[in-house]
mmCIF file of C-alpha atoms in Angstrom:
data_model
loop_
_atom_site.group_PDB
_atom_site.id
_atom_site.type_symbol
_atom_site.label_atom_id
_atom_site.label_comp_id
_atom_site.label_asym_id
_atom_site.label_seq_id
_atom_site.Cartn_x
_atom_site.Cartn_y
_atom_site.Cartn_z
ATOM 1 C CA MET N 1 14.306 -13.833 -19.512
ATOM 2 C CA PRO N 2 13.937 -10.106 -20.623
ATOM 3 C CA GLN N 3 16.378 -7.480 -20.081
ATOM 4 C CA LEU N 4 16.542 -4.793 -17.443
ATOM 5 C CA PHE N 5 18.431 -1.630 -17.510
ATOM 6 C CA LEU N 6 19.344 0.562 -14.547
ATOM 7 C CA ALA N 7 21.370 3.567 -15.019
ATOM 8 C CA VAL N 8 24.402 3.216 -12.847
ATOM 9 C CA LEU N 9 24.021 -0.335 -11.890
ATOM 10 C CA THR N 10 20.894 -1.334 -10.227
ATOM 11 C CA ALA N 11 21.844 -4.866 -10.243
ATOM 12 C CA LEU N 12 19.406 -5.269 -13.101
ATOM 13 C CA SER N 13 20.475 -2.728 -15.278
ATOM 14 C CA ALA N 14 22.523 0.448 -15.017
ATOM 15 C CA THR N 15 22.811 3.548 -17.122
ATOM 16 C CA VAL N 16 25.206 6.254 -16.085
ATOM 17 C CA LEU N 17 24.910 9.342 -18.169
ATOM 18 C CA LEU N 18 28.068 11.648 -18.020
ATOM 19 C CA HIS N 19 27.461 15.190 -18.985
ATOM 20 C CA ALA N 20 30.960 16.932 -19.213
ATOM 21 C CA CYS N 21 31.391 20.645 -18.899
ATOM 22 C CA GLY N 22 33.606 23.076 -17.167
ATOM 23 C CA GLY N 23 33.527 23.888 -13.393
ATOM 24 C CA GLY N 24 34.281 22.556 -9.986
ATOM 25 C CA ASN N 25 37.007 20.555 -8.470
ATOM 26 C CA GLY N 26 39.939 22.877 -8.746
ATOM 27 C CA ASP N 27 40.671 23.743 -12.457
ATOM 28 C CA PRO N 28 37.331 24.582 -13.983
ATOM 29 C CA THR N 29 38.700 23.534 -17.363
ATOM 30 C CA ASN N 30 39.596 20.110 -16.202
ATOM 31 C CA SER N 31 36.494 18.676 -14.772
ATOM 32 C CA ALA N 32 33.245 17.074 -15.850
ATOM 33 C CA THR N 33 29.644 17.084 -14.518
ATOM 34 C CA VAL N 34 28.532 13.587 -14.154
ATOM 35 C CA SER N 35 24.790 12.828 -13.934
ATOM 36 C CA ALA N 36 23.711 9.422 -12.953
ATOM 37 C CA TYR N 37 20.496 7.758 -14.148
ATOM 38 C CA VAL N 38 18.712 4.545 -13.574
ATOM 39 C CA THR N 39 16.346 2.651 -15.953
ATOM 40 C CA ASP N 40 15.492 -0.824 -17.170
ATOM 41 C CA ASP N 41 13.831 -2.869 -19.861
ATOM 42 C CA LEU N 42 10.697 -4.944 -19.465
ATOM 43 C CA GLY N 43 10.823 -7.936 -17.160
ATOM 44 C CA ASP N 44 8.752 -10.853 -16.270
ATOM 45 C CA TYR N 45 8.584 -9.879 -12.526
ATOM 46 C CA ASP N 46 5.925 -7.438 -11.356
ATOM 47 C CA SER N 47 8.550 -6.007 -9.030
ATOM 48 C CA VAL N 48 12.330 -6.316 -8.532
ATOM 49 C CA GLU N 49 13.288 -4.189 -5.639
ATOM 50 C CA PHE N 50 16.779 -3.637 -4.234
ATOM 51 C CA THR N 51 19.163 -0.650 -2.994
ATOM 52 C CA ILE N 52 22.273 0.903 -4.660
ATOM 53 C CA ASN N 53 24.296 2.311 -1.821
ATOM 54 C CA THR N 54 27.059 4.109 -3.724
ATOM 55 C CA VAL N 55 28.631 4.106 -7.248
ATOM 56 C CA GLN N 56 32.065 5.442 -7.916
ATOM 57 C CA LEU N 57 34.293 5.974 -11.027
ATOM 58 C CA ARG N 58 37.692 4.694 -10.356
ATOM 59 C CA HIS N 59 41.161 4.483 -11.950
ATOM 60 C CA THR N 60 43.970 2.224 -11.044
ATOM 61 C CA GLY N 61 46.115 5.354 -10.468
ATOM 62 C CA GLY N 62 44.066 6.464 -7.652
ATOM 63 C CA ARG N 63 41.617 8.837 -9.370
ATOM 64 C CA THR N 64 38.004 8.368 -7.993
ATOM 65 C CA CYS N 65 34.706 10.142 -8.269
ATOM 66 C CA GLU N 66 31.464 9.270 -6.395
ATOM 67 C CA ILE N 67 28.447 9.603 -8.715
ATOM 68 C CA ILE N 68 25.607 8.151 -6.473
ATOM 69 C CA HIS N 69 26.266 9.323 -2.944
ATOM 70 C CA GLU N 70 23.211 8.157 -0.918
ATOM 71 C CA PRO N 71 21.278 4.864 -0.874
ATOM 72 C CA LEU N 72 18.735 4.592 -3.816
ATOM 73 C CA ALA N 73 15.868 2.282 -3.556
ATOM 74 C CA ILE N 74 14.811 0.854 -6.925
ATOM 75 C CA ASP N 75 11.978 -1.100 -8.294
ATOM 76 C CA ALA N 76 13.604 -2.024 -11.552
ATOM 77 C CA ALA N 77 10.497 -3.662 -13.043
ATOM 78 C CA GLU N 78 8.272 -0.603 -12.689
ATOM 79 C CA LEU N 79 10.886 1.543 -14.645
ATOM 80 C CA GLY N 80 11.007 -0.969 -17.337
ATOM 81 C CA HIS N 81 7.322 -1.222 -17.887
ATOM 82 C CA ASP N 82 7.057 2.531 -18.242
ATOM 83 C CA GLN N 83 10.479 2.883 -20.112
ATOM 84 C CA ILE N 84 11.815 5.458 -17.759
ATOM 85 C CA VAL N 85 15.454 6.732 -17.395
ATOM 86 C CA GLU N 86 15.581 8.166 -13.871
ATOM 87 C CA ARG N 87 18.147 10.838 -13.056
ATOM 88 C CA VAL N 88 19.582 10.183 -9.671
ATOM 89 C CA ASP N 89 22.591 12.491 -9.030
ATOM 90 C CA THR N 90 24.852 15.035 -10.577
ATOM 91 C CA THR N 91 28.544 15.368 -9.552
ATOM 92 C CA MET N 92 31.620 17.322 -10.576
ATOM 93 C CA CYS N 93 34.393 14.832 -11.459
ATOM 94 C CA GLU N 94 37.985 15.341 -12.473
ATOM 95 C CA ALA N 95 38.342 14.978 -16.374
ATOM 96 C CA GLY N 96 40.468 12.103 -17.601
ATOM 97 C CA PRO N 97 40.329 8.290 -17.944
ATOM 98 C CA TYR N 98 38.653 5.963 -15.608
ATOM 99 C CA ASN N 99 38.895 2.120 -15.965
ATOM 100 C CA ARG N 100 36.156 0.841 -13.750
ATOM 101 C CA LEU N 101 32.918 1.341 -11.900
ATOM 102 C CA HIS N 102 32.817 0.433 -8.335
ATOM 103 C CA VAL N 103 29.217 -0.354 -7.057
ATOM 104 C CA GLU N 104 27.982 -1.164 -3.603
ATOM 105 C CA LEU N 105 24.487 -2.594 -3.362
ATOM 106 C CA GLY N 106 22.300 -4.051 -0.681
ATOM 107 C CA GLU N 107 22.520 -7.710 -0.517
ATOM 108 C CA ASP N 108 18.705 -8.129 -0.267
ATOM 109 C CA VAL N 109 16.542 -8.231 -3.430
ATOM 110 C CA THR N 110 12.749 -8.555 -3.310
ATOM 111 C CA LEU N 111 11.101 -10.328 -6.297
ATOM 112 C CA ARG N 112 7.285 -10.050 -6.879
ATOM 113 C CA ARG N 113 5.523 -12.353 -9.444
ATOM 114 C CA THR N 114 2.086 -13.467 -10.192
ATOM 115 C CA ILE N 115 1.842 -17.347 -10.416
ATOM 116 C CA ASN N 116 -1.559 -18.788 -11.343
ATOM 117 C CA GLY N 117 -3.234 -15.602 -10.735
ATOM 118 C CA GLN N 118 -1.837 -15.293 -7.225
ATOM 119 C CA PRO N 119 0.791 -12.561 -6.145
ATOM 120 C CA THR N 120 3.954 -14.203 -4.743
ATOM 121 C CA THR N 121 6.834 -12.515 -2.935
ATOM 122 C CA ASP N 122 10.416 -13.952 -2.705
ATOM 123 C CA GLN N 123 12.974 -12.418 -0.406
ATOM 124 C CA CYS N 124 16.299 -13.279 -2.150
ATOM 125 C CA LYS N 125 20.093 -12.424 -1.972
ATOM 126 C CA PHE N 126 22.437 -11.326 -4.537
ATOM 127 C CA VAL N 127 25.339 -13.835 -4.694
ATOM 128 C CA SER N 128 27.149 -13.506 -8.005
ATOM 129 C CA TYR N 129 27.470 -11.811 -11.316
ATOM 130 C CA TYR N 130 28.690 -12.292 -14.857
ATOM 131 C CA ASP N 131 30.767 -9.705 -16.853
ATOM 132 C CA ASP N 132 31.841 -9.570 -20.455
ATOM 133 C CA ASN N 133 35.033 -11.552 -19.654
ATOM 134 C CA SER N 134 33.539 -14.511 -17.860
ATOM 135 C CA ASP N 135 31.483 -17.641 -18.797
ATOM 136 C CA ARG N 136 30.920 -18.574 -15.284
ATOM 137 C CA PRO N 137 29.535 -16.168 -12.551
ATOM 138 C CA ASN N 138 31.801 -14.267 -10.305
ATOM 139 C CA ARG N 139 30.972 -14.369 -6.510
ATOM 140 C CA LEU N 140 30.063 -10.986 -5.086
ATOM 141 C CA SER N 141 31.958 -9.842 -2.214
ATOM 142 C CA CYS N 142 29.266 -9.296 0.505
ATOM 143 C CA ALA N 143 29.659 -8.306 4.101
ATOM 144 C CA ASN N 144 27.199 -6.870 6.740
ATOM 145 C CA GLY N 145 24.364 -6.865 4.203
ATOM 146 C CA VAL N 146 26.387 -4.980 1.474
ATOM 147 C CA CYS N 147 27.748 -6.355 -1.757
ATOM 148 C CA SER N 148 30.484 -4.709 -3.759
ATOM 149 C CA VAL N 149 31.516 -5.273 -7.406
ATOM 150 C CA ASP N 150 34.058 -3.658 -9.859
ATOM 151 C CA ILE N 151 33.026 -3.471 -13.327
ATOM 152 C CA THR N 152 35.821 -2.974 -15.721
ATOM 153 C CA GLY N 153 35.577 -0.745 -18.747
ATOM 154 C CA ALA N 154 37.217 2.473 -20.142
ATOM 155 C CA ILE N 155 35.221 5.596 -19.188
ATOM 156 C CA ASN N 156 36.847 8.894 -20.460
ATOM 157 C CA LEU N 157 35.677 12.107 -19.120
ATOM 158 C CA VAL N 158 36.703 14.904 -21.642
ATOM 159 C CA ALA N 159 36.564 18.505 -20.131
ATOM 160 C CA GLN N 160 33.976 20.799 -21.574
ATOM 161 C CA SER N 161 32.443 18.069 -23.672
ATOM 162 C CA HIS N 162 29.296 15.806 -23.437
ATOM 163 C CA GLU N 163 29.720 12.247 -22.631
ATOM 164 C CA HIS N 164 27.355 9.329 -22.235
ATOM 165 C CA VAL N 165 28.321 6.076 -20.483
ATOM 166 C CA ALA N 166 25.994 3.342 -19.488
ATOM 167 C CA LEU N 167 26.230 0.167 -17.466
ATOM 168 C CA ASP N 168 23.916 -2.629 -18.432
ATOM 169 C CA ALA N 169 22.835 -5.552 -16.234
ATOM 170 C CA ASP N 170 21.303 -7.973 -18.736
ATOM 171 C CA LEU N 171 18.348 -9.863 -17.425
ATOM 172 C CA LYS N 172 18.662 -12.317 -20.191
ATOM 173 C CA GLU N 173 21.262 -13.747 -17.940
ATOM 174 C CA PHE N 174 19.544 -12.812 -14.723
ATOM 175 C CA THR N 175 18.960 -16.081 -12.775
ATOM 176 C CA VAL N 176 17.326 -16.877 -9.475
ATOM 177 C CA ASP N 177 18.002 -20.139 -7.629
ATOM 178 C CA PHE N 178 14.846 -20.923 -5.818
ATOM 179 C CA ALA N 179 16.207 -24.221 -4.488
ATOM 180 C CA THR N 180 18.127 -22.279 -1.724
ATOM 181 C CA THR N 181 16.790 -20.562 1.358
ATOM 182 C CA PRO N 182 16.837 -17.659 0.758
ATOM 183 C CA CYS N 183 16.700 -17.756 -2.966
ATOM 184 C CA GLU N 184 19.971 -16.561 -4.682
ATOM 185 C CA VAL N 185 20.195 -14.081 -7.538
ATOM 186 C CA THR N 186 22.913 -13.823 -10.362
ATOM 187 C CA LEU N 187 23.067 -10.969 -12.772
ATOM 188 C CA LYS N 188 25.129 -9.888 -15.857
ATOM 189 C CA LEU N 189 26.936 -6.577 -15.844
ATOM 190 C CA SER N 190 28.542 -4.872 -18.913
ATOM 191 C CA PRO N 191 29.093 -1.321 -20.125
ATOM 192 C CA LEU N 192 27.119 0.237 -22.997
ATOM 193 C CA HIS N 193 26.203 3.491 -24.378
ATOM 194 C CA ALA N 194 23.312 5.371 -22.643
ATOM 195 C CA ASP N 195 22.108 6.963 -25.855
ATOM 196 C CA ASP N 196 20.804 3.625 -26.867
ATOM 197 C CA LYS N 197 18.000 3.780 -24.433
ATOM 198 C CA LEU N 198 17.240 7.522 -24.919
ATOM 199 C CA SER N 199 17.186 7.190 -28.740
ATOM 200 C CA VAL N 200 14.395 4.603 -28.593
ATOM 201 C CA GLY N 201 12.019 6.834 -26.693
ATOM 202 C CA TYR N 202 12.837 6.137 -22.998
ATOM 203 C CA ARG N 203 11.467 9.241 -21.055
ATOM 204 C CA THR N 204 13.500 10.991 -18.352
ATOM 205 C CA SER N 205 12.497 11.071 -14.766
ATOM 206 C CA LEU N 206 13.553 14.080 -12.482
ATOM 207 C CA SER N 207 13.210 14.525 -8.709
ATOM 208 C CA GLY N 208 13.431 17.795 -6.720
ATOM 209 C CA TYR N 209 11.322 20.447 -5.012
ATOM 210 C CA VAL N 210 8.439 22.448 -6.361
ATOM 211 C CA SER N 211 8.246 26.313 -6.452
ATOM 212 C CA ASP N 212 6.741 29.048 -8.448
ATOM 213 C CA LEU N 213 3.613 26.946 -9.089
ATOM 214 C CA ASP N 214 1.200 28.572 -11.626
ATOM 215 C CA GLU N 215 -2.161 26.630 -11.538
ATOM 216 C CA THR N 216 -3.697 28.892 -14.332
ATOM 217 C CA TYR N 217 -1.002 27.979 -16.912
ATOM 218 C CA ASP N 218 -0.175 24.654 -15.489
ATOM 219 C CA HIS N 219 3.659 25.052 -14.903
ATOM 220 C CA PHE N 220 6.063 25.203 -11.959
ATOM 221 C CA VAL N 221 9.831 25.164 -11.332
ATOM 222 C CA LEU N 222 11.387 21.938 -10.326
ATOM 223 C CA THR N 223 14.832 22.492 -8.490
ATOM 224 C CA VAL N 224 16.884 19.219 -8.813
ATOM 225 C CA ASP N 225 20.545 18.322 -7.946
ATOM 226 C CA GLY N 226 22.541 20.450 -10.256
ATOM 227 C CA GLY N 227 19.885 22.859 -11.692
ATOM 228 C CA THR N 228 16.307 23.764 -12.338
ATOM 229 C CA TYR N 229 13.630 22.892 -14.843
ATOM 230 C CA THR N 230 10.429 24.579 -15.795
ATOM 231 C CA VAL N 231 7.651 21.753 -15.816
ATOM 232 C CA GLN N 232 4.748 22.049 -18.088
ATOM 233 C CA TYR N 233 2.041 19.707 -16.880
ATOM 234 C CA ALA N 234 -1.109 20.571 -18.755
ATOM 235 C CA GLY N 235 -0.823 17.150 -20.493
ATOM 236 C CA VAL N 236 -1.222 15.345 -17.127
ATOM 237 C CA THR N 237 -4.796 14.064 -17.519
ATOM 238 C CA ASP N 238 -5.209 11.092 -15.269
ATOM 239 C CA GLN N 239 -4.406 12.467 -11.848
ATOM 240 C CA SER N 240 -7.236 14.154 -10.048
ATOM 241 C CA GLY N 241 -6.391 17.047 -7.745
ATOM 242 C CA ILE N 242 -2.890 17.451 -9.153
ATOM 243 C CA ASP N 243 -2.848 21.194 -8.483
ATOM 244 C CA THR N 244 -3.685 20.511 -4.821
ATOM 245 C CA LEU N 245 -0.972 18.063 -4.500
ATOM 246 C CA LEU N 246 1.568 20.262 -6.101
ATOM 247 C CA GLY N 247 0.585 23.220 -3.896
ATOM 248 C CA ARG N 248 1.029 20.919 -0.727
ATOM 249 C CA ALA N 249 4.562 19.826 -2.184
ATOM 250 C CA ALA N 250 5.667 23.336 -2.711
ATOM 251 C CA ALA N 251 4.232 24.503 0.813
ATOM 252 C CA ASP N 252 5.854 21.657 2.849
ATOM 253 C CA ARG N 253 8.898 21.149 0.633
ATOM 254 C CA LEU N 254 8.131 17.511 -0.242
ATOM 255 C CA LYS N 255 10.262 15.570 -2.744
ATOM 256 C CA THR N 256 8.586 15.567 -6.187
ATOM 257 C CA LYS N 257 9.217 13.224 -9.093
ATOM 258 C CA VAL N 258 8.186 14.266 -12.594
ATOM 259 C CA ARG N 259 8.420 11.934 -15.715
ATOM 260 C CA CYS N 260 9.122 14.120 -18.739
ATOM 261 C CA GLN N 261 7.739 13.040 -22.037
ATOM 262 C CA THR N 262 10.171 15.452 -23.687
ATOM 263 C CA ILE N 263 12.940 17.911 -22.353
ATOM 264 C CA ASP N 264 13.811 21.010 -24.378
ATOM 265 C CA ASN N 265 17.233 22.089 -23.464
ATOM 266 C CA GLY N 266 16.893 25.218 -25.718
ATOM 267 C CA THR N 267 15.026 27.055 -23.075
ATOM 268 C CA THR N 268 16.440 28.749 -19.896
ATOM 269 C CA PRO N 269 15.940 26.746 -17.698
ATOM 270 C CA PRO N 270 15.274 23.654 -19.624
ATOM 271 C CA THR N 271 11.630 22.771 -20.145
ATOM 272 C CA CYS N 272 10.276 19.324 -19.002
ATOM 273 C CA THR N 273 6.883 18.514 -20.609
ATOM 274 C CA ALA N 274 5.045 16.086 -18.360
ATOM 275 C CA GLN N 275 2.410 14.063 -20.035
ATOM 276 C CA SER N 276 0.182 11.046 -19.325
ATOM 277 C CA VAL N 277 0.614 8.215 -21.822
ATOM 278 C CA ALA N 278 -1.988 5.541 -22.487
ATOM 279 C CA THR N 279 -0.560 2.421 -21.037
ATOM 280 C CA GLN N 280 1.827 3.905 -18.245
ATOM 281 C CA THR N 281 1.873 2.107 -14.913
ATOM 282 C CA LEU N 282 3.710 4.898 -13.162
ATOM 283 C CA LYS N 283 1.945 8.187 -12.550
ATOM 284 C CA THR N 284 3.665 11.208 -14.228
ATOM 285 C CA ILE N 285 4.016 13.296 -10.989
ATOM 286 C CA THR N 286 4.379 11.862 -7.620
ATOM 287 C CA VAL N 287 5.212 13.312 -4.241
ATOM 288 C CA LYS N 288 6.784 11.799 -1.183
ATOM 289 C CA ALA N 289 5.959 12.423 2.573
ATOM 290 C CA LYS N 290 7.119 10.598 5.628
ATOM 291 C CA GLY N 291 5.710 10.847 9.056
ATOM 292 C CA ASN N 292 3.638 9.456 11.950
ATOM 293 C CA VAL N 293 0.515 7.450 11.295
ATOM 294 C CA SER N 294 -2.736 8.281 13.383
ATOM 295 C CA ALA N 295 -6.380 7.804 13.150
ATOM 296 C CA LEU N 296 -5.945 4.664 10.960
ATOM 297 C CA ASP N 297 -9.163 3.312 9.652
ATOM 298 C CA SER N 298 -8.401 -0.057 7.819
ATOM 299 C CA SER N 299 -11.992 -0.538 6.622
ATOM 300 C CA LEU N 300 -11.893 2.812 4.710
ATOM 301 C CA GLN N 301 -8.214 2.513 4.096
ATOM 302 C CA THR N 302 -7.387 5.972 5.318
ATOM 303 C CA PHE N 303 -5.178 7.557 8.030
ATOM 304 C CA THR N 304 -3.559 10.767 9.107
ATOM 305 C CA LEU N 305 0.145 11.390 8.495
ATOM 306 C CA GLY N 306 1.917 13.906 10.676
ATOM 307 C CA TYR N 307 5.263 15.459 9.913
ATOM 308 C CA GLY N 308 7.029 18.832 10.575
ATOM 309 C CA GLY N 309 4.273 20.226 12.683
ATOM 310 C CA THR N 310 1.583 19.612 10.196
ATOM 311 C CA THR N 311 -0.851 16.669 8.954
ATOM 312 C CA LEU N 312 -2.362 15.468 5.808
ATOM 313 C CA LEU N 313 -5.190 12.868 5.259
ATOM 314 C CA VAL N 314 -4.174 9.859 3.295
ATOM 315 C CA ASN N 315 -6.378 7.311 1.292
ATOM 316 C CA TYR N 316 -4.187 4.222 0.562
ATOM 317 C CA THR N 317 -6.770 2.213 -1.545
ATOM 318 C CA LYS N 318 -4.685 2.426 -4.684
ATOM 319 C CA ALA N 319 -1.569 1.219 -2.871
ATOM 320 C CA THR N 320 -3.439 -1.813 -1.650
ATOM 321 C CA GLU N 321 -4.717 -2.450 -5.238
ATOM 322 C CA LEU N 322 -1.333 -2.397 -6.545
ATOM 323 C CA GLY N 323 0.278 -4.507 -3.815
ATOM 324 C CA LYS N 324 2.403 -1.552 -2.673
ATOM 325 C CA LEU N 325 1.530 -1.628 1.000
ATOM 326 C CA GLU N 326 4.725 -2.695 2.726
ATOM 327 C CA GLY N 327 4.756 -3.474 6.461
ATOM 328 C CA VAL N 328 1.952 -3.595 8.832
ATOM 329 C CA LEU N 329 0.228 -0.061 9.269
ATOM 330 C CA ALA N 330 -0.732 0.813 12.857
ATOM 331 C CA ASP N 331 -1.112 3.956 14.781
ATOM 332 C CA ASP N 332 2.025 5.505 15.916
ATOM 333 C CA ALA N 333 3.952 3.840 13.206
ATOM 334 C CA THR N 334 6.318 5.814 10.809
ATOM 335 C CA ALA N 335 5.446 5.472 7.070
ATOM 336 C CA GLU N 336 6.550 7.032 3.932
ATOM 337 C CA VAL N 337 3.772 7.464 1.354
ATOM 338 C CA THR N 338 3.976 8.111 -2.428
ATOM 339 C CA LEU N 339 1.071 10.492 -3.412
ATOM 340 C CA TYR N 340 -0.283 10.902 -6.916
ATOM 341 C CA GLY N 341 -3.463 13.025 -6.467
ATOM 342 C CA PHE N 342 -6.235 14.528 -4.230
ATOM 343 C CA ASP N 343 -9.893 13.830 -3.989
ATOM 344 C CA LEU N 344 -12.568 14.485 -1.309
ATOM 345 C CA ASP N 345 -10.300 15.909 1.391
ATOM 346 C CA TYR N 346 -7.682 12.949 0.977
ATOM 347 C CA PHE N 347 -4.428 12.781 -0.659
ATOM 348 C CA LEU N 348 -4.111 9.590 -2.752
ATOM 349 C CA ALA N 349 -1.412 7.110 -2.208
ATOM 350 C CA ARG N 350 -0.042 4.577 -4.672
ATOM 351 C CA GLU N 351 2.603 3.367 -2.335
ATOM 352 C CA VAL N 352 2.924 3.066 1.512
ATOM 353 C CA GLU N 353 5.935 1.747 3.261
ATOM 354 C CA VAL N 354 5.952 1.383 6.962
ATOM 355 C CA THR N 355 9.428 1.991 8.202
ATOM 356 C CA ALA N 356 9.384 2.112 11.895
ATOM 357 C CA GLY N 357 7.221 2.061 15.055
ATOM 358 C CA SER N 358 4.292 -0.335 15.893
ATOM 359 C CA GLY N 359 3.912 -1.503 12.365
ATOM 360 C CA GLY N 360 7.587 -1.174 11.305
ATOM 361 C CA ASN N 361 10.315 -3.621 10.563
#
């Protein structure tokens, strides 16, 4: 089996990048800024989906710092296919030694494979894990749909310095027992250096909100947790109507994700150069919107999404092609869409997840 990486545990691979500098939490000279990222390596699965609920740095003496604060849904296989390191969160932590990562993740994991040309979906459960000190799997502690695990390893945050720490979940020892119902998943967890991924060409993904859009010179400001970036997107050549999509993201304050081919930290603010690459599965820039479905036309694969007193027209043909239509679409359902472009009056969706209502779960 191949190996998956996920920054800060994502039960398939974790990469926690720690950027230490002064500021916050009492004494500014005795704190570190911790940025958490997720990524993975290529896998045999078309999709490996699960949720990280929280990640904390901990020390036996009582020092703790939460570095992922909110539930984060991950498709580990997609990140690996496009070699993405996804920045998740930025937090001020007390400088000093920590000796473990405490991770809580959703018990459910969805595996999608292609078998004999046919797509197959398996709804599995995380049950156990390996660490560097065990030859046999350790049982995960799971209750009420949440599993917790403590990963031992020295993590030292030095004030006013730059630290990189990673946690790897190795899919070479990622196993699935399909003989049980539901199927049971075991993974391998161990710490490593995040630089190992960045140094071999993995791109960084940033999520935030668009402002100061300049369609003439193809740039905008992206405000993320912990700061801002200037995004240059002239190199995004495979997304029709990208200016219209970005304009809507700015006007409606929709969460926008940008995959940076390079980041120049020598500018103020840092500059992310967004660029299409030949074989990428994921789009360089995507925008999320969540609202109520109406005027559904299943034959044309279109609907109207209403949110915040406004509406937008959605074409979800690409989501269907990619197998990224989750749940049953219906009028009055609530759905979250991931948009990548605009064409002929419709915003183009590559993912649609029905979350509530007539077609919800």
